[in-house]
Coordinates of C-alpha atoms in Angstrom, one line a residue:
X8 CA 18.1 24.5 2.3
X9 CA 14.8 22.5 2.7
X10 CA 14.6 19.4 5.2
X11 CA 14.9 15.4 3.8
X12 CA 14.1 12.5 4.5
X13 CA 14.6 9.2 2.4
X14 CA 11.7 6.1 2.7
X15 CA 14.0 3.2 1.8
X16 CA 12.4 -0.4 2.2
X17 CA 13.5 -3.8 3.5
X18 CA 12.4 -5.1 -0.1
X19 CA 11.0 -4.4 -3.7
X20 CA 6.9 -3.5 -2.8
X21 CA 7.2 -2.7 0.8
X22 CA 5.5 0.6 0.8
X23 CA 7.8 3.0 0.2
X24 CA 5.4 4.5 -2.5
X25 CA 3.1 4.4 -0.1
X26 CA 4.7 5.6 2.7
X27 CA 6.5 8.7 1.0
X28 CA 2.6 9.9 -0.6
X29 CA 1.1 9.8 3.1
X30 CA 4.2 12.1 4.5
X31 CA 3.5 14.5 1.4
X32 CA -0.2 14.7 2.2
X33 CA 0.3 14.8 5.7
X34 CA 3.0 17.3 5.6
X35 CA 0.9 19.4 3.1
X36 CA -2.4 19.7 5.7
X37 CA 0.2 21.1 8.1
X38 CA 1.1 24.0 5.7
X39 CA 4.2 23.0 4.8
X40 CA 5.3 22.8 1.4
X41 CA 6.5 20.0 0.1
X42 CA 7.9 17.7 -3.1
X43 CA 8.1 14.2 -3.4
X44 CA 11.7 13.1 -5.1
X45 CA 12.8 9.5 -6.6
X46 CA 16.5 9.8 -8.0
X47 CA 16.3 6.7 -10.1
X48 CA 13.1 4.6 -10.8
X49 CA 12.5 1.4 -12.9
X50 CA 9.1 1.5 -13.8
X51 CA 7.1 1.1 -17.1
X52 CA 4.6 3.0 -15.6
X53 CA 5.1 6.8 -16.6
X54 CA 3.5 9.7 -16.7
X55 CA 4.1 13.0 -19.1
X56 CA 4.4 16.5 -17.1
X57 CA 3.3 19.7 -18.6
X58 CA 6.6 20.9 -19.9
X59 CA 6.5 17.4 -22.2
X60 CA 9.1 15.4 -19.7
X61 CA 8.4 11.4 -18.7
X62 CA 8.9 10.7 -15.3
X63 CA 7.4 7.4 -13.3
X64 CA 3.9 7.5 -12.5
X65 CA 4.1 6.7 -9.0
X66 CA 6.3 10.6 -8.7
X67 CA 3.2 11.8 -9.9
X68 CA 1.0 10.7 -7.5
X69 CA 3.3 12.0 -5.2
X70 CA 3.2 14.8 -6.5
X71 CA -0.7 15.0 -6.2
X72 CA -0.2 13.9 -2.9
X73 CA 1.8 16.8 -1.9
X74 CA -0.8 19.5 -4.1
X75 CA 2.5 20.4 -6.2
X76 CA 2.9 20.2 -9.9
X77 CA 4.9 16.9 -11.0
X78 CA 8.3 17.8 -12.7
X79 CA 11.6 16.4 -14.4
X80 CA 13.2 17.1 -11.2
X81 CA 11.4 14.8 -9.0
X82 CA 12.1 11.9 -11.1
X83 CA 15.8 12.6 -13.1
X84 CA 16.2 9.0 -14.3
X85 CA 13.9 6.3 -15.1
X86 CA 14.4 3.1 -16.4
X87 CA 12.0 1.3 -18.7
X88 CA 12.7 -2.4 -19.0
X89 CA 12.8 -3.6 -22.7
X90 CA 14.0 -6.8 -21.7
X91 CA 15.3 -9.1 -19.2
X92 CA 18.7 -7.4 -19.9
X93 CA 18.1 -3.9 -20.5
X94 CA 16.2 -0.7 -20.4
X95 CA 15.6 2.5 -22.0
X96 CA 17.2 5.2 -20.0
X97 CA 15.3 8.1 -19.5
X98 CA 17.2 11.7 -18.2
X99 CA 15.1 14.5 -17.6
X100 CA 12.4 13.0 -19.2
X101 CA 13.7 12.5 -22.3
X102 CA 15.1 9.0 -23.3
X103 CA 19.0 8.9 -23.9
X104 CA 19.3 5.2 -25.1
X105 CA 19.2 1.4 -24.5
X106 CA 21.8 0.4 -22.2
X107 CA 22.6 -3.5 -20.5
X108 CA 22.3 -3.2 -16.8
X109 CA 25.9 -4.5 -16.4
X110 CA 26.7 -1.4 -18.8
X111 CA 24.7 0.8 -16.7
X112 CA 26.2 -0.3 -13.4
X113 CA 29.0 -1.0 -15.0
X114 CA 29.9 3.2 -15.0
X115 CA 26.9 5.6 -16.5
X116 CA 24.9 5.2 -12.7
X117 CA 27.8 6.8 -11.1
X118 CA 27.7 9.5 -14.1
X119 CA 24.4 10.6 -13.4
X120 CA 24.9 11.1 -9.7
X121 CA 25.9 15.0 -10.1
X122 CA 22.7 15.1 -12.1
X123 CA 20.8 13.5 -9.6
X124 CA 22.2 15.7 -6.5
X125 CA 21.5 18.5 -8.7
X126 CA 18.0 18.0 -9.5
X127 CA 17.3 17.2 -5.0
X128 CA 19.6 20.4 -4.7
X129 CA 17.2 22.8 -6.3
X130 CA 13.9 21.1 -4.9
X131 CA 15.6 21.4 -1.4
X132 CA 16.1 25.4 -2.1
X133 CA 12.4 25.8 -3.2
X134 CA 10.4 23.5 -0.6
X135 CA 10.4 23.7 3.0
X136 CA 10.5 19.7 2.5
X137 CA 11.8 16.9 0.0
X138 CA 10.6 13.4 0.9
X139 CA 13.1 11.1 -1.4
X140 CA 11.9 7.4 -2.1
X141 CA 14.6 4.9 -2.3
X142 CA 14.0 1.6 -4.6
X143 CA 14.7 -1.9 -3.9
X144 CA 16.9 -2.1 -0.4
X145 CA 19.7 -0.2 0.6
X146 CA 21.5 -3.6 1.5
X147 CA 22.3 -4.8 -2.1
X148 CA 25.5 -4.9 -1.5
X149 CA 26.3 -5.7 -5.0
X150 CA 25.1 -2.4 -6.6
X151 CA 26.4 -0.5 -3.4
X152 CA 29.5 1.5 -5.4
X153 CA 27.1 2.9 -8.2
X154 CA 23.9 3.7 -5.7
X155 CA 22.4 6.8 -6.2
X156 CA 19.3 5.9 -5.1
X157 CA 20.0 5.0 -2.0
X158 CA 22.3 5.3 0.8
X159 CA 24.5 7.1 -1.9
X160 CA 22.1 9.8 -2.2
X161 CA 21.8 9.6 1.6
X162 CA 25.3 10.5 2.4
X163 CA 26.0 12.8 -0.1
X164 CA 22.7 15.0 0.8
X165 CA 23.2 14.3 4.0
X166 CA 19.8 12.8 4.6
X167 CA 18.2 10.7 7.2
X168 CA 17.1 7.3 6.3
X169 CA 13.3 5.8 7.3
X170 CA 13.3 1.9 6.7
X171 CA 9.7 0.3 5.6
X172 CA 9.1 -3.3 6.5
X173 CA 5.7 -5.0 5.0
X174 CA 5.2 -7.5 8.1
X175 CA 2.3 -9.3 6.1
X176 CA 5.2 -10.8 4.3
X177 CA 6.9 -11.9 8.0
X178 CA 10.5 -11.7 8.9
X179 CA 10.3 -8.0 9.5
X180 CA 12.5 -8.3 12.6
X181 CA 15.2 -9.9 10.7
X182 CA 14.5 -7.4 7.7
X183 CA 15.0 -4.4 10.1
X184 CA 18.2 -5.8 11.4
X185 CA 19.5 -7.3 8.5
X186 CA 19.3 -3.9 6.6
X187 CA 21.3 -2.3 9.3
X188 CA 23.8 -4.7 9.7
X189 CA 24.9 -5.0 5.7
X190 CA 25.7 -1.5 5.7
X191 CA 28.8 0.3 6.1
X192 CA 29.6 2.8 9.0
X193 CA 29.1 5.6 7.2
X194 CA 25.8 4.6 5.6
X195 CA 24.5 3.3 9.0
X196 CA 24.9 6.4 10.9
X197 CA 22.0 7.8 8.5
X198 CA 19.8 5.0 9.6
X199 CA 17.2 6.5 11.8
X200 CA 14.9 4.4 12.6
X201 CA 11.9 1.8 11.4
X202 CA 8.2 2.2 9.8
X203 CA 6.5 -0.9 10.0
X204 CA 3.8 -1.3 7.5
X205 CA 0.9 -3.8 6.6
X206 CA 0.4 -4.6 10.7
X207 CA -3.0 -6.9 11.3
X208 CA -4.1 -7.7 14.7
X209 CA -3.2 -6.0 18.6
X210 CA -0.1 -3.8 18.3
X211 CA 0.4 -4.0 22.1
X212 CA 1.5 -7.6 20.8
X213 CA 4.0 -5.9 18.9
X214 CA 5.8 -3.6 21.1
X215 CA 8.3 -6.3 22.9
X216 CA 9.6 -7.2 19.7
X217 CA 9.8 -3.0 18.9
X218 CA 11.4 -2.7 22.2
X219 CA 14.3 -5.5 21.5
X220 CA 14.9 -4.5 18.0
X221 CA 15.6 -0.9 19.6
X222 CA 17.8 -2.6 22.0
X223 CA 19.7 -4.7 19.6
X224 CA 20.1 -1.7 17.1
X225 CA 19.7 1.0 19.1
X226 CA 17.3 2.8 16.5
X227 CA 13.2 3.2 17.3
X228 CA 10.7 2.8 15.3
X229 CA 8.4 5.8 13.9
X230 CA 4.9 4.1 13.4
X231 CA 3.0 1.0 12.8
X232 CA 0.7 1.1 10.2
X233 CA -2.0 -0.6 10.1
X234 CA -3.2 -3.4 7.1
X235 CA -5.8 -1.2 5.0
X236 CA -7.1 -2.9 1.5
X237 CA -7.1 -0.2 -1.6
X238 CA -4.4 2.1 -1.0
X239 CA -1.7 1.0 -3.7
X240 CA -1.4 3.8 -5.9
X241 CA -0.2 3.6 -9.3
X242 CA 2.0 0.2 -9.0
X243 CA 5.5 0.5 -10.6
X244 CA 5.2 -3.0 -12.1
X245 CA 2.7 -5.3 -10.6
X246 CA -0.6 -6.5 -11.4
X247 CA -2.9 -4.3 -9.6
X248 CA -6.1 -1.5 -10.2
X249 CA -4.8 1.1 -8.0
X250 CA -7.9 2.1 -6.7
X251 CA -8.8 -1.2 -5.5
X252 CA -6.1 -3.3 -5.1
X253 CA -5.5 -6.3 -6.5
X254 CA -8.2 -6.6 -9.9
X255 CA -8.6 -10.4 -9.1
X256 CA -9.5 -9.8 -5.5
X257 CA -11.6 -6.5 -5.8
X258 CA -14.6 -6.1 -4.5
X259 CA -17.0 -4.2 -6.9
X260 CA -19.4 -2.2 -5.9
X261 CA -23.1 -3.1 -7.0
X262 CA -24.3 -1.9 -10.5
X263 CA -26.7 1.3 -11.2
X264 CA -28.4 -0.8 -13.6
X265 CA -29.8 -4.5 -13.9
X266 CA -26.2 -5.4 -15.3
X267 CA -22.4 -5.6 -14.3
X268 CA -19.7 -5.2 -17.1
X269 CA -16.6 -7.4 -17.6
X270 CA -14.0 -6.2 -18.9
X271 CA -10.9 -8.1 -19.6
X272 CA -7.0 -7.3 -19.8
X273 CA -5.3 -8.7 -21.7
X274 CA -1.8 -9.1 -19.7
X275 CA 0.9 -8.9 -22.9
X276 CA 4.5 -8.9 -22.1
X277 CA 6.3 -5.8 -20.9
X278 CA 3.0 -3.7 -20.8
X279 CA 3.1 -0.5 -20.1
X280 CA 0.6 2.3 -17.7
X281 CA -2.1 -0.4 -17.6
X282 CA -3.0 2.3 -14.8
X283 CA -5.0 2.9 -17.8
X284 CA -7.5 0.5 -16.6
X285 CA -8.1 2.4 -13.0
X286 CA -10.7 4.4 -14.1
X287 CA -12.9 1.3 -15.3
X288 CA -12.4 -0.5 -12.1
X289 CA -13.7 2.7 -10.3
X290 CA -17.0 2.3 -11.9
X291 CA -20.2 0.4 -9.6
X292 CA -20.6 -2.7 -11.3
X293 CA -17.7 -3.1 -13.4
X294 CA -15.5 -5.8 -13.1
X295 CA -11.9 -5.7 -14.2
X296 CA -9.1 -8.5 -14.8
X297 CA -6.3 -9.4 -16.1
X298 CA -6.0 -12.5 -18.6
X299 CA -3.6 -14.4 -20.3
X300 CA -5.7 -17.4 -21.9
X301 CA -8.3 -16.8 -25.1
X302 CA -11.0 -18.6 -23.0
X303 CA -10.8 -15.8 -20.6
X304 CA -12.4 -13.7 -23.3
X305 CA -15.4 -15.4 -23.7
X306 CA -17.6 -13.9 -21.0
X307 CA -16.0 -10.3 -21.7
X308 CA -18.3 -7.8 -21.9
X309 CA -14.8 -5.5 -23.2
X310 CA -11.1 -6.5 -24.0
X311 CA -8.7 -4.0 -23.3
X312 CA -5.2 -4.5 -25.3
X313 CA -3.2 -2.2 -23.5
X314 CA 0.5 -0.2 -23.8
X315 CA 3.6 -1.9 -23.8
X316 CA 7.4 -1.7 -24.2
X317 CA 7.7 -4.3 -26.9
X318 CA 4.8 -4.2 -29.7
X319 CA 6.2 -7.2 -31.3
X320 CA 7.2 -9.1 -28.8
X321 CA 3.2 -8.6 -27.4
X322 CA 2.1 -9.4 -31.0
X323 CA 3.9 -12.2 -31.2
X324 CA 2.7 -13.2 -27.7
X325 CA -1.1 -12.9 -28.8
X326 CA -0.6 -14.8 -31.5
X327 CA 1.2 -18.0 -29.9
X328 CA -1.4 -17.7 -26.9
X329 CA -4.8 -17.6 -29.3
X330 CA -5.5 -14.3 -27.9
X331 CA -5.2 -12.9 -31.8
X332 CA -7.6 -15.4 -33.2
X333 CA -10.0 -14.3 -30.2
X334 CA -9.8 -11.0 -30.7
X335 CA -10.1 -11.2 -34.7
X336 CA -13.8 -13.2 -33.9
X337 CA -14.7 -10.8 -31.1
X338 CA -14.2 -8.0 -34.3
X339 CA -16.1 -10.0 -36.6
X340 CA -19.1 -10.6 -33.9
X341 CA -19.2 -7.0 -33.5
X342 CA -17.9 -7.4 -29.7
X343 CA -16.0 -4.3 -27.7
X344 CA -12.3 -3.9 -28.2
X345 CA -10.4 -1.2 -27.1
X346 CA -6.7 -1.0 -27.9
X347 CA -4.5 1.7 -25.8
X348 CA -0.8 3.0 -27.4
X349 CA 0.9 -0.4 -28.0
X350 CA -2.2 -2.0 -28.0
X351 CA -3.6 0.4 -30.5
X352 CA 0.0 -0.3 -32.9
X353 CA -0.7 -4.0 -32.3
X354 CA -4.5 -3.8 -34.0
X355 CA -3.4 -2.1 -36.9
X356 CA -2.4 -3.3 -40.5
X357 CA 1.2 -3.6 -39.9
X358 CA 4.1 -1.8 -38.1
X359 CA 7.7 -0.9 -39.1
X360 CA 10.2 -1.0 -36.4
X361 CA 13.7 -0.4 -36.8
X362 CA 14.3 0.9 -33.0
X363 CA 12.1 -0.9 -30.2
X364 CA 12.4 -4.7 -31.9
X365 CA 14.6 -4.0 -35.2
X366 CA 12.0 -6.4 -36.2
X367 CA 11.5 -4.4 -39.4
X368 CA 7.9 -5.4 -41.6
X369 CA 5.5 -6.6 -39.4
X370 CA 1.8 -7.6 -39.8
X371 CA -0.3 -5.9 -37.4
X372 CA -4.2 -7.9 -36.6
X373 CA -5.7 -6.5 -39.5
X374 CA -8.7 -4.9 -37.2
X375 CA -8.3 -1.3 -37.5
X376 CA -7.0 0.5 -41.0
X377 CA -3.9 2.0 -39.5
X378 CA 0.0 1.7 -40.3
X379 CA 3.2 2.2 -37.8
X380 CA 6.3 3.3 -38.5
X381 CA 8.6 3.5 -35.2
X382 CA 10.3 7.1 -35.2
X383 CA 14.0 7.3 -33.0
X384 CA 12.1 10.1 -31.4
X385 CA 9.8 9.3 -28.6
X386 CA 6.5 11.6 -28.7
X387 CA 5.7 13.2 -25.2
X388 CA 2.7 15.0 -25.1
X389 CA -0.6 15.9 -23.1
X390 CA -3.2 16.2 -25.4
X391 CA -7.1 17.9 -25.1
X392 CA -9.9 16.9 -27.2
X393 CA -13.6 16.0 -27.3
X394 CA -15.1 12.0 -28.0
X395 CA -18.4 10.6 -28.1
X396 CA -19.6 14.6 -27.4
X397 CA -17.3 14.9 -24.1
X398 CA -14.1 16.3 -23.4
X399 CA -11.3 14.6 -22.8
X400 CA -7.6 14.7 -21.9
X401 CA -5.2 12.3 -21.7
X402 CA -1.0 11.7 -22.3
X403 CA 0.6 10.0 -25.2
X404 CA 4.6 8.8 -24.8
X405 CA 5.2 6.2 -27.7
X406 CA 7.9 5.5 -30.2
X407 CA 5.3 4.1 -33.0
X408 CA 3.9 6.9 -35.5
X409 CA 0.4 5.8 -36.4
X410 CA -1.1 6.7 -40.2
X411 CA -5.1 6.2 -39.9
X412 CA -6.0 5.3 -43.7
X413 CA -10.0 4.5 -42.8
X414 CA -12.8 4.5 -40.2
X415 CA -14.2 6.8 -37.6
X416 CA -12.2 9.3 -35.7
X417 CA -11.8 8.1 -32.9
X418 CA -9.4 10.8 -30.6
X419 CA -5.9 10.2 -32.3
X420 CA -6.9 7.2 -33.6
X421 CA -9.9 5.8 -34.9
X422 CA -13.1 2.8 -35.2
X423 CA -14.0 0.4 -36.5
X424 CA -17.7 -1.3 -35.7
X425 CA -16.6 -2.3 -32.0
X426 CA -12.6 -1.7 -31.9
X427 CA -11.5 1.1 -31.0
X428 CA -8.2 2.8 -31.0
X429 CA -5.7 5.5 -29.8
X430 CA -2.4 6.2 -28.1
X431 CA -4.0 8.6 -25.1
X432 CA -3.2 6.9 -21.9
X433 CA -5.3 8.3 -19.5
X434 CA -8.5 9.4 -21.8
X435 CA -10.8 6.8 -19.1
X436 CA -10.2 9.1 -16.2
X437 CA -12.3 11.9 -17.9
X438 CA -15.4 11.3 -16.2
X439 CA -17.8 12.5 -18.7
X440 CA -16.0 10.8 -21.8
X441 CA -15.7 7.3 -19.5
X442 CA -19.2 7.4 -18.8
X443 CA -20.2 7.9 -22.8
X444 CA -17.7 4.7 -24.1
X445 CA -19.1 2.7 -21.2
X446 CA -22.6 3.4 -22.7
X447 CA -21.6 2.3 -26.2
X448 CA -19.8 -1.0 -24.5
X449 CA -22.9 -1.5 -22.7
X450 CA -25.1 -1.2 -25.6
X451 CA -22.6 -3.4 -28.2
X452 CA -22.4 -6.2 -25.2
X453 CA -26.3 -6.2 -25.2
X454 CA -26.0 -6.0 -21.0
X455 CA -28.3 -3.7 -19.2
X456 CA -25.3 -1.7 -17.7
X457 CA -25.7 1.8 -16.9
X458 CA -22.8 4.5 -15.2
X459 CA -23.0 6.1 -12.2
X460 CA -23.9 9.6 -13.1
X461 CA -21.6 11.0 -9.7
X462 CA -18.5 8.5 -9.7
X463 CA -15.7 11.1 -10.0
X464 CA -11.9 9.6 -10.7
X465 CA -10.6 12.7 -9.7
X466 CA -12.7 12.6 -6.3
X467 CA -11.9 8.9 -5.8
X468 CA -8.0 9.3 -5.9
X469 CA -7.8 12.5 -3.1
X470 CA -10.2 10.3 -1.0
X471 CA -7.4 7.6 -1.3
X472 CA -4.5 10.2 -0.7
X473 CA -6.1 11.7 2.3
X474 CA -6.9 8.5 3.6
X475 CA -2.8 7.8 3.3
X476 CA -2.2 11.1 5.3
X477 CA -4.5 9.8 8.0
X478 CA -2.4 6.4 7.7
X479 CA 0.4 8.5 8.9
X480 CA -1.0 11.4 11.2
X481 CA -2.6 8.6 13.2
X482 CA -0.2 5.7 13.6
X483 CA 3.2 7.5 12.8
X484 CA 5.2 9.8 15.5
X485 CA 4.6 12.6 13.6
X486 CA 6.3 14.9 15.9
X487 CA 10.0 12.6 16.0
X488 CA 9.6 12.3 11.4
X489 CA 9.4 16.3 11.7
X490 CA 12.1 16.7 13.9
X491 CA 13.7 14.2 11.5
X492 CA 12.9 16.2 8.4
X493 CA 13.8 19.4 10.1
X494 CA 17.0 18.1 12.0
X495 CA 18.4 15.1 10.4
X496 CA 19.4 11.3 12.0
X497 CA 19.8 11.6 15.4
X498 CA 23.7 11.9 16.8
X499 CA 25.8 8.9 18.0
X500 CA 23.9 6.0 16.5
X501 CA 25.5 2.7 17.1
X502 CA 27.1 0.7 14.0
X503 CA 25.4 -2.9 14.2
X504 CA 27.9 -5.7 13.2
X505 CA 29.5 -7.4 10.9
X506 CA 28.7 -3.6 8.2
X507 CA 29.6 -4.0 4.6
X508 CA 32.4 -6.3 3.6
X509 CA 35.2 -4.2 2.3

């Protein structure tokens, strides 16, 4: 059986994605093999492996982290919010159903456990290393009978348990200790130890407060990391270009040509992989955001409508906003518009949908010649082609079966003057083909734009995995998180008062 170790977090956004890539890439420059593993993720950010199974995106970074092909194992359940209420569940990459959270916690979570301690089972017997991710904070008390995600995948796999603090957010101390102290016995004899992440400033100013929240718990801390801007990758839900960090914040680097290129998001409800959008913001000179106002479009040199879990509700939410009216004049002017999955459904003619919305007829924007009908059956695919003379490759996962009646060809989908359309999410990370649609943007925006003939996506995202390997291999105890891995929580931790109520 392979060594474990779980990243848990003092919060939602901490780091733990972070966190468990760098132990992957670190772990994988030592020569040992290793697979990232996230029992139960609520993301709508997903990804579609080779054998055809959707799993959250940020497993598959992992998974490039740690050099290893991204499976159905590493990610048995995801959750895909449809609403404030309820999600798609997703089991081995294929979707099961809509289900209330109070239904899910309510009995299926505890259901899916064996499925869970299965899946970490079977990576365990083929890597020398798992490193699990957690999600949210092992101290919701609330949710602790149905956990499998956290401390109840902890005890059962017997696994020691690493806790991320983000200090940029303050309180960490209290975090730390907090954490410990709502747990049970049993779950706090996994508790190892600390990782605190996002540090600015002289860590020797630290190291008292270290030293008394090992007193007071009698559990050390593993590493300091140090604040570093840029190393997100792909978000779970949050607004943020990955490769850059947050898009209204970003620093751009200067254009090739005489010209930058805008290119505006527009930030529709429940959307879906607008990871999409990474490989734009990777470009010199092109400026990404996110928008939410039909002014915001004005000075777009490109509006990107991207995925989402609720067409309808996104239509519905362009319309009441002005977006639609915007985007129907940018068509008319002959302006850029590119429209990704959802976004793609949500420029058609109209769309039938008797399974996301049970909305039935709906009218689409009129702005490409294509018609929707929502199958029961979610298509999973990774599909290969060529555009605009260059291949490309991308990943389709959408309810919504498009019929193309008119235009140009445009990959699945098709164009129209300036709007284009198709349900390949990640078609913009092809370098080649990214470089030839930014040329026609360029040329339909009248801007003197011109791609950097070397920027490679590919390139970009090792440089930012390696860079969280150093992360770790220089401000983590690497030699005490092996010994963890290898060897479990250390014996005879203390149990910090008052512990779970009963």
């Amino acid at each position: 059986m392979g060594g474990g170790l779980l990243v848990a977090g003092t919060t939602s956004d901490a780091g733990k994605s972070v966190v468990t890539a760098g132990i992957c890439r670190w772990l994988v420059r030592q020569g040992v093999k290793v697979a990232p593993f996230k029992a139960q993720n609520m993301s709508l950010n997903s990804f579609v492996t080779r054998e055809g199974a959707e799993i959250g995106r940020a497993q598959a970074m992992q998974a490039q982290a740690a050099r290893v092909e991204p499976t159905a194992l590493m990610n048995p359940v995801l959750l895909k919010p449809g609403s404030d209420r309820s999600s798609q569940v997703v089991l081995m990459g294929k979707p099961v159903g809509e289900m209330s959270a109070r239904g899910y916690h309510g009995g299926r979570q505890e259901q899916l456990l064996g499925t869970v301690l299965e899946c970490l089972a079977e990576l365990r017997g083929t890597y020398d290393a798992v490193i699990c991710e957690g999600a949210g904070s092992p101290a919701e008390i609330n949710l602790r009978r149905t956990d499998i995600v956290n401390m109840g995948i902890a005890r059962n796999a017997r696994l020691p348990v690493l806790v991320v603090g983000d200090i940029d957010r303050g309180g960490v101390f209290a975090s730390f200790f907090g954490t410990v102290a709502l747990l049970s016995p049993e779950d706090q004899e996994f508790v190892a130890g600390f990782l605190v992440n996002k540090f600015r400033g002289d860590v020797s100013l630290l190291e008292p407060g270290l030293d008394m929240l090992e007193s007071l718990t009698g559990r050390r801390t593993y590493g300091v990391l140090p604040f570093q801007h840029g190393l997100g990758i792909d978000e779970e839900d949050g607004l943020r270009v990955s490769l850059r960090g947050s898009v209204r914040e970003s620093e751009v680097s200067a254009p090739v040509g005489a010209d930058i290129l805008r290119v505006a998001v527009c930030a529709i409800p429940l959307m879906s992989n607008f990871t999409d959008v990474d490989a734009l913001a990777a470009e010199p000179g092109v400026v990404v955001r996110f928008v939410d106002r039909a002014e915001e479009l004005a000075d777009a040199d490109l509006v990107v409508v991207p995925g989402t879990r609720g067409t309808v509700r996104a239509l519905e939410w362009l319309r009441e906003r002005g977006l639609a009216d915007a985007l129907a004049r940018r068509a008319a002017q002959g302006r850029p518009v590119l429209g990704i999955c959802g976004g793609f459904q949500i420029l058609g003619e109209h769309i039938e949908d008797e399974v996301e919305s049970r909305a039935g007829q709906v009218e689409g924007l009129g702005l490409l010649p294509v018609r929707v009908r929502f199958a029961r059956e979610k298509t999973l695919t990774r599909p290969v082609g060529e555009a605009l003379g260059e291949p490309v490759e991308g990943y389709e996962i959408h309810h919504g079966v498009a019929q193309v009646t008119g235009g140009t060809p445009f990959l699945d989908g098709c164009r129209v003057g300036e709007v284009w359309g198709t349900h390949w999410h990640g078609s913009l990370e092809s370098d080649g083909f990214r470089r030839a649609f930014l040329r026609e943007v360029a040329a339909a925006a009248g801007r003197r734009f011109v791609p950097a003939a070397d920027t490679s996506f590919g390139s970009l995202r090792e440089e930012q995995l390696d860079r969280l390997g150093d992360l770790i291999e220089e401000h983590a105890d690497t030699d005490a998180l092996w010994r963890l891995i290898e060897s479990g929580a250390p014996t005879g931790l203390p149990f910090i008062p008052p512990g779970a109520p009963a």
